[in-house]
Coordinates of C-alpha atoms and ligand atoms in Angstrom, one line a residue:
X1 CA -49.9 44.7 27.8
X2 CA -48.7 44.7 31.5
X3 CA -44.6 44.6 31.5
X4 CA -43.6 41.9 33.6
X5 CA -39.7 42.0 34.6
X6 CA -38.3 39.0 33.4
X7 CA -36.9 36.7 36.1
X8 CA -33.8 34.2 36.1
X9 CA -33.9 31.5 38.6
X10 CA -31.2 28.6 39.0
X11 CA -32.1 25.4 40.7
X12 CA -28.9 23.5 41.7
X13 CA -31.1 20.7 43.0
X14 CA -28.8 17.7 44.5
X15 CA -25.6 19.3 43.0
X16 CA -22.4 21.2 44.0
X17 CA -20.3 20.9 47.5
X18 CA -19.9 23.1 50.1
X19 CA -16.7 25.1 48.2
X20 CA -18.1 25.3 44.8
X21 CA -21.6 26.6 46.3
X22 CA -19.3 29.3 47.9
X23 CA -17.4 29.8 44.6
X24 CA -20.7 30.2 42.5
X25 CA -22.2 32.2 44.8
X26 CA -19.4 34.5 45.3
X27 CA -19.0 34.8 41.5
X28 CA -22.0 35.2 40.3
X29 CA -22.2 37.7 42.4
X30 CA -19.2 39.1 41.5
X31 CA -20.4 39.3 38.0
X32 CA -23.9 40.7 38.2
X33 CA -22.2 43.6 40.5
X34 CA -20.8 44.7 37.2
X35 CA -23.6 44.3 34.9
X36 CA -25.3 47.2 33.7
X37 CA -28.4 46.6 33.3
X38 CA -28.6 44.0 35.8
X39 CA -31.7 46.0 37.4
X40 CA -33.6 44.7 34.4
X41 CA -33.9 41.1 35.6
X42 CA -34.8 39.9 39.1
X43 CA -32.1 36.4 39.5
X44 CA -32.3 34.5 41.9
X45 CA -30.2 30.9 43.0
X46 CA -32.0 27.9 44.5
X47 CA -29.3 25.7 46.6
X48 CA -29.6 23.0 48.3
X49 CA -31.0 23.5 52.1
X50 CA -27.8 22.8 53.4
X51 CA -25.9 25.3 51.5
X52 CA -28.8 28.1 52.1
X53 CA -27.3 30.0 54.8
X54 CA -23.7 30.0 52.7
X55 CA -25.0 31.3 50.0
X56 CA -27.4 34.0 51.8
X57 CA -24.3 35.1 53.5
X58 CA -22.8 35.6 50.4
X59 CA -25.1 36.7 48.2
X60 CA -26.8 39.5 51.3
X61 CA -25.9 43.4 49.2
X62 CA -26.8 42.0 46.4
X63 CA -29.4 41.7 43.6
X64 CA -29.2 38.1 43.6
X65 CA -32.4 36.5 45.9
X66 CA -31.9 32.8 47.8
X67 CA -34.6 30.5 47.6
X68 CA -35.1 26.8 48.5
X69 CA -36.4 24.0 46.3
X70 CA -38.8 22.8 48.7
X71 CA -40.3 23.6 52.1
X72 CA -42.9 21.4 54.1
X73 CA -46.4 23.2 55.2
X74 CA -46.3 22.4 58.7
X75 CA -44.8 25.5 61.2
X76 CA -42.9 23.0 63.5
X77 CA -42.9 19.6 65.3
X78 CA -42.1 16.2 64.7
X79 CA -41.7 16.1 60.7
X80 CA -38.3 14.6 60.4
X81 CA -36.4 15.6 57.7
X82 CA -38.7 18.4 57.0
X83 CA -37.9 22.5 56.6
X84 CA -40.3 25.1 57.7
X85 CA -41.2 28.5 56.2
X86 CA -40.1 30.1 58.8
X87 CA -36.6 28.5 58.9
X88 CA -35.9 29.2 55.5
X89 CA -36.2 33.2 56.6
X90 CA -34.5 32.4 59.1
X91 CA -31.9 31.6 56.6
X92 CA -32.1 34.3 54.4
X93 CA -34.8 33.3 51.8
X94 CA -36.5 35.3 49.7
X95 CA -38.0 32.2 47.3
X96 CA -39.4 28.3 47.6
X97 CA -40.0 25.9 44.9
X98 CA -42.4 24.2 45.1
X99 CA -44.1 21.1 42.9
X100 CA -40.7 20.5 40.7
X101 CA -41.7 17.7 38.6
X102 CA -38.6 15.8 40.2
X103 CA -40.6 16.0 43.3
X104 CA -43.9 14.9 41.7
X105 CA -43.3 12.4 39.9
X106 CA -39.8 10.8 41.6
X107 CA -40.4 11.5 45.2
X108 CA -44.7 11.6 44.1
X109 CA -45.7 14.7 45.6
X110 CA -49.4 15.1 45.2
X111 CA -51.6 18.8 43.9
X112 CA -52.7 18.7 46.8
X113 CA -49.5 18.7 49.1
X114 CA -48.0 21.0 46.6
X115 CA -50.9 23.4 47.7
X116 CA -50.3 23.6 51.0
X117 CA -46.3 23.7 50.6
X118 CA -47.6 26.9 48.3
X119 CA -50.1 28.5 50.8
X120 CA -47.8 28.0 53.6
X121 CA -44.8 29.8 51.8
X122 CA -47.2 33.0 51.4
X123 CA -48.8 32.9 54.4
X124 CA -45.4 33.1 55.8
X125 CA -44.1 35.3 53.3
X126 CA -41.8 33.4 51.1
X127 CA -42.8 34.2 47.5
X128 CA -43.2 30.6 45.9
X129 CA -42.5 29.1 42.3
X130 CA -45.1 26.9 41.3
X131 CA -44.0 24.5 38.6
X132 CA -46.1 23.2 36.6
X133 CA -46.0 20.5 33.4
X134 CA -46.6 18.0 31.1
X135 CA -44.8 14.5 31.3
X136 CA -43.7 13.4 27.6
X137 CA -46.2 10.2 27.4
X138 CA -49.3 13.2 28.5
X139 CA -48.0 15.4 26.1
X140 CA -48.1 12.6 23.5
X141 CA -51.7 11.9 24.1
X142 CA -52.7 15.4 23.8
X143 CA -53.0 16.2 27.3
X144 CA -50.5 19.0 27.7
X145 CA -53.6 21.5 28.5
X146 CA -55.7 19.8 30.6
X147 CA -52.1 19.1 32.7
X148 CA -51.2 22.6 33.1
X149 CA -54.7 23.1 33.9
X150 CA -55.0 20.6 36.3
X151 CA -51.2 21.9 37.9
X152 CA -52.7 26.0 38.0
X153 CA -56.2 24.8 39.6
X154 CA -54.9 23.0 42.4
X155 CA -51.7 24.3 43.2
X156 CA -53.1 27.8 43.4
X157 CA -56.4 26.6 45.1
X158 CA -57.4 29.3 48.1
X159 CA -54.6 31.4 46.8
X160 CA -56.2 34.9 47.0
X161 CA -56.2 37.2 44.3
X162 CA -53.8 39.9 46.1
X163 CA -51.6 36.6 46.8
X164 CA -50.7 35.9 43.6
X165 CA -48.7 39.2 43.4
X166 CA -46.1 36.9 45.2
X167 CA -46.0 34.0 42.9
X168 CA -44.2 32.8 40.0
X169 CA -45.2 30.1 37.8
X170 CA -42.1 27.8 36.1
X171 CA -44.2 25.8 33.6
X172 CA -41.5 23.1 32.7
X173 CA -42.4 20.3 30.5
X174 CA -40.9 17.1 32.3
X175 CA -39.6 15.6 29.4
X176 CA -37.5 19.0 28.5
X177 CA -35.7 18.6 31.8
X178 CA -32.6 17.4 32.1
X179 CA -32.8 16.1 28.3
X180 CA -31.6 18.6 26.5
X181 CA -34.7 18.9 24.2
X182 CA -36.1 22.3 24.5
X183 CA -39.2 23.3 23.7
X184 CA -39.9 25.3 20.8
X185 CA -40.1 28.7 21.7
X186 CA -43.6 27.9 19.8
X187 CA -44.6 25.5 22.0
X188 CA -43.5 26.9 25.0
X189 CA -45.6 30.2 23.8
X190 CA -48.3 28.1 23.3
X191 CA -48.6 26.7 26.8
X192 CA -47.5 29.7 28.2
X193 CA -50.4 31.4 26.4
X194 CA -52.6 28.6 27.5
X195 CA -51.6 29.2 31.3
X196 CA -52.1 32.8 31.3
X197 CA -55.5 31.9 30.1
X198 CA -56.6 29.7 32.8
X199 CA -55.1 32.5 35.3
X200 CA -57.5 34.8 33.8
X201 CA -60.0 32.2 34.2
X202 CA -59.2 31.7 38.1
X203 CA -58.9 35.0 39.0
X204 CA -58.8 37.5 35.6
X205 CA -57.3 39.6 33.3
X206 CA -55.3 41.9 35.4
X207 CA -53.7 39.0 37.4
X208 CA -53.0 37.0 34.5
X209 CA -51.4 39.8 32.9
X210 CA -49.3 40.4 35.8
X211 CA -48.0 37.2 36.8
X212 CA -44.7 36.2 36.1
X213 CA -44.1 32.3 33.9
X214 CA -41.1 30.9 33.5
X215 CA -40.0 28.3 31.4
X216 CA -37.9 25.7 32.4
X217 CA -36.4 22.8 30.6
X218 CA -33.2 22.1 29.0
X219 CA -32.4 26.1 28.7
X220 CA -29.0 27.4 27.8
X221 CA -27.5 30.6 26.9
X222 CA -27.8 29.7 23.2
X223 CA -31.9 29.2 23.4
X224 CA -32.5 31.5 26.2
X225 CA -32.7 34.9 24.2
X226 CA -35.7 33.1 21.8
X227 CA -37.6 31.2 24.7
X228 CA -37.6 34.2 26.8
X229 CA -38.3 36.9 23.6
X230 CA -41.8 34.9 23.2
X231 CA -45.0 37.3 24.6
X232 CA -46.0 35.2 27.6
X233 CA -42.4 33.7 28.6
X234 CA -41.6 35.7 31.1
X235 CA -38.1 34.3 32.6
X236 CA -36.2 31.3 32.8
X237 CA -36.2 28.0 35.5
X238 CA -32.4 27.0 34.5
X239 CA -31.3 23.6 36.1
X240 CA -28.0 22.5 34.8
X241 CA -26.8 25.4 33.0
X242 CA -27.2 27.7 36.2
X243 CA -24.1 25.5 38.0
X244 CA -21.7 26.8 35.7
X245 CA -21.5 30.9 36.2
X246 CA -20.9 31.3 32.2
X247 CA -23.9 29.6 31.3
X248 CA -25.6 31.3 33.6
X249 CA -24.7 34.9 33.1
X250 CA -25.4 33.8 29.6
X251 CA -28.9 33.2 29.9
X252 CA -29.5 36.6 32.1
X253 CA -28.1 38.4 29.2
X254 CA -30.6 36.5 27.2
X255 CA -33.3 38.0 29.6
X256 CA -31.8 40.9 29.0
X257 CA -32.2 41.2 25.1
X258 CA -33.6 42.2 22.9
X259 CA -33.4 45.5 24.6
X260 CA -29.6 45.7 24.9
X261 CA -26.8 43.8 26.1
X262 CA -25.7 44.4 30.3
X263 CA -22.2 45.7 29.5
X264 CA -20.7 43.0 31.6
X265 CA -19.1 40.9 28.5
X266 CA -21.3 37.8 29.2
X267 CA -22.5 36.8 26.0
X268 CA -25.8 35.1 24.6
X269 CA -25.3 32.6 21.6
X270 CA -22.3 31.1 23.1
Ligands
PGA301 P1 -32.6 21.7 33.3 O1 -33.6 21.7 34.6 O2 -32.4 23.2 33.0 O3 -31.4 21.0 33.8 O4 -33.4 21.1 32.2 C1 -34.6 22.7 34.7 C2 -35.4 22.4 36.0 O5 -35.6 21.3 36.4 O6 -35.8 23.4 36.7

């Protein structure tokens, strides 16, 4: 079975000012400069645009990436409001998310949007998150696979086989995020399982095997060790519990069991 380096990302989405971006940035970085085994684990932080540069700046030496939580498709012109690819290098990214279910189904971006955000980010080079996930009422009516299905066929449509070496997949069931109902690590097994099957499907074994899927939903250092311990869960999307450094540093070290603790004194289970 391929070994896929598990990867830690936090989404700050609408949260935080300009001095505590600085202050989270700073420490985190701060703290995963003494962790031993940091090398283990990519991490990465997602701020808000406006914070971006701050927190490249801050983060720049360090084993902590920068990525956005959106970017539009278009290179430039007039697309008020909108980000480009190339701005957010310009900035110091390394990441994008793209297709967070808060932008589906709040701000109602489409597949189809999603996958050009996606195919922009790479042709540019910005290695993309592609989240993907079922809404609780879908879930209820047994349509958890054919969403996830749905999410991997479109978002990755005319996304080449040597691409995909540059994309994550978060699959974060909507009505896990934010609520602080996990998933099982059963279920999220289960649809991660399902989603590496459907990438084999696409494109095949090897690339399934080789992508990186992380779940995201509700996780906190306490759950993080168990979600991320499962076969095909791979890492972590972390929304809430990545604004406060603890909780974060918690959930790496949960990344980084069961094959040791990081030596830093950041503990899992707390
Ligand atoms: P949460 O958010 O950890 O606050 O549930 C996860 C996400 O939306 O990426």
């Amino acid at each position: 079975m391929a070994m896929r380096k598990k990867f830690v990302a936090g989404n700050w989405k609408m949260n935080l000012n300009k001095q505590e971006s600085e202050v989270l940035a700073a420490v985190l970085k701060e703290k995963m400069g003494v962790c031993e085994n940091a090398d283990r684990v990519d991490v990465a932080v997602c701020p808000p645009f406006v914070y971006l540069p701050i927190a490249a700046k801050i983060l720049s030496g360090s084993s902590i990436g920068v990525g956005a939580q959106d970017v539009y498709f278009e290179g430039n012109g007039a697309f008020t409001g909108e980000v480009s690819v190339e701005m957010l290098k310009d900035v110091g990214c390394r990441f994008v998310i793209v297709g967070h279910s808060e932008r589906r189904h709040v701000i109602g971006e489409t597949d189809e949007l999603i996958n050009q955000k996606l195919k922009a980010a790479l042709e540019g080079g910005i290695e993309p998150i592609l989240c993907i996930g079922e809404l609780l009422e879908e879930r209820e009516k047994g349509q958890t696979e054919a969403v996830i299905e749905r999410h991997l066929r479109e978002g990755l449509k005319e996304v080449s086989k040597e691409q995909m070496a540059k994309v994550t997949i978060a699959y974060e069931p909507v009505w896990a995020i934010g609520t602080g109902k996990t998933a099982t690590p059963d279920q999220a097994q289960e649809a991660h399982a399902f989603a590496r099957k459907i990438l084999a499907d696409i494109y095949d074994e090897s690339v399934a095997q080789a992508t990186r899927i992380q779940y995201g939903g509700s996780v906190k250092p306490n759950n993080a060790a168990e979600l991320m311990g499962q076969p095909d869960v791979d890492g972590a999307l972390v929304g809430g519990a990545s604004l406060k450094v603890d909780d974060f540093m918690g959930i790496i070290q949960g990344g980084l069991s069961p094959q040791g603790s990081c030596g830093c004194g950041c503990k899992s289970g707390s």
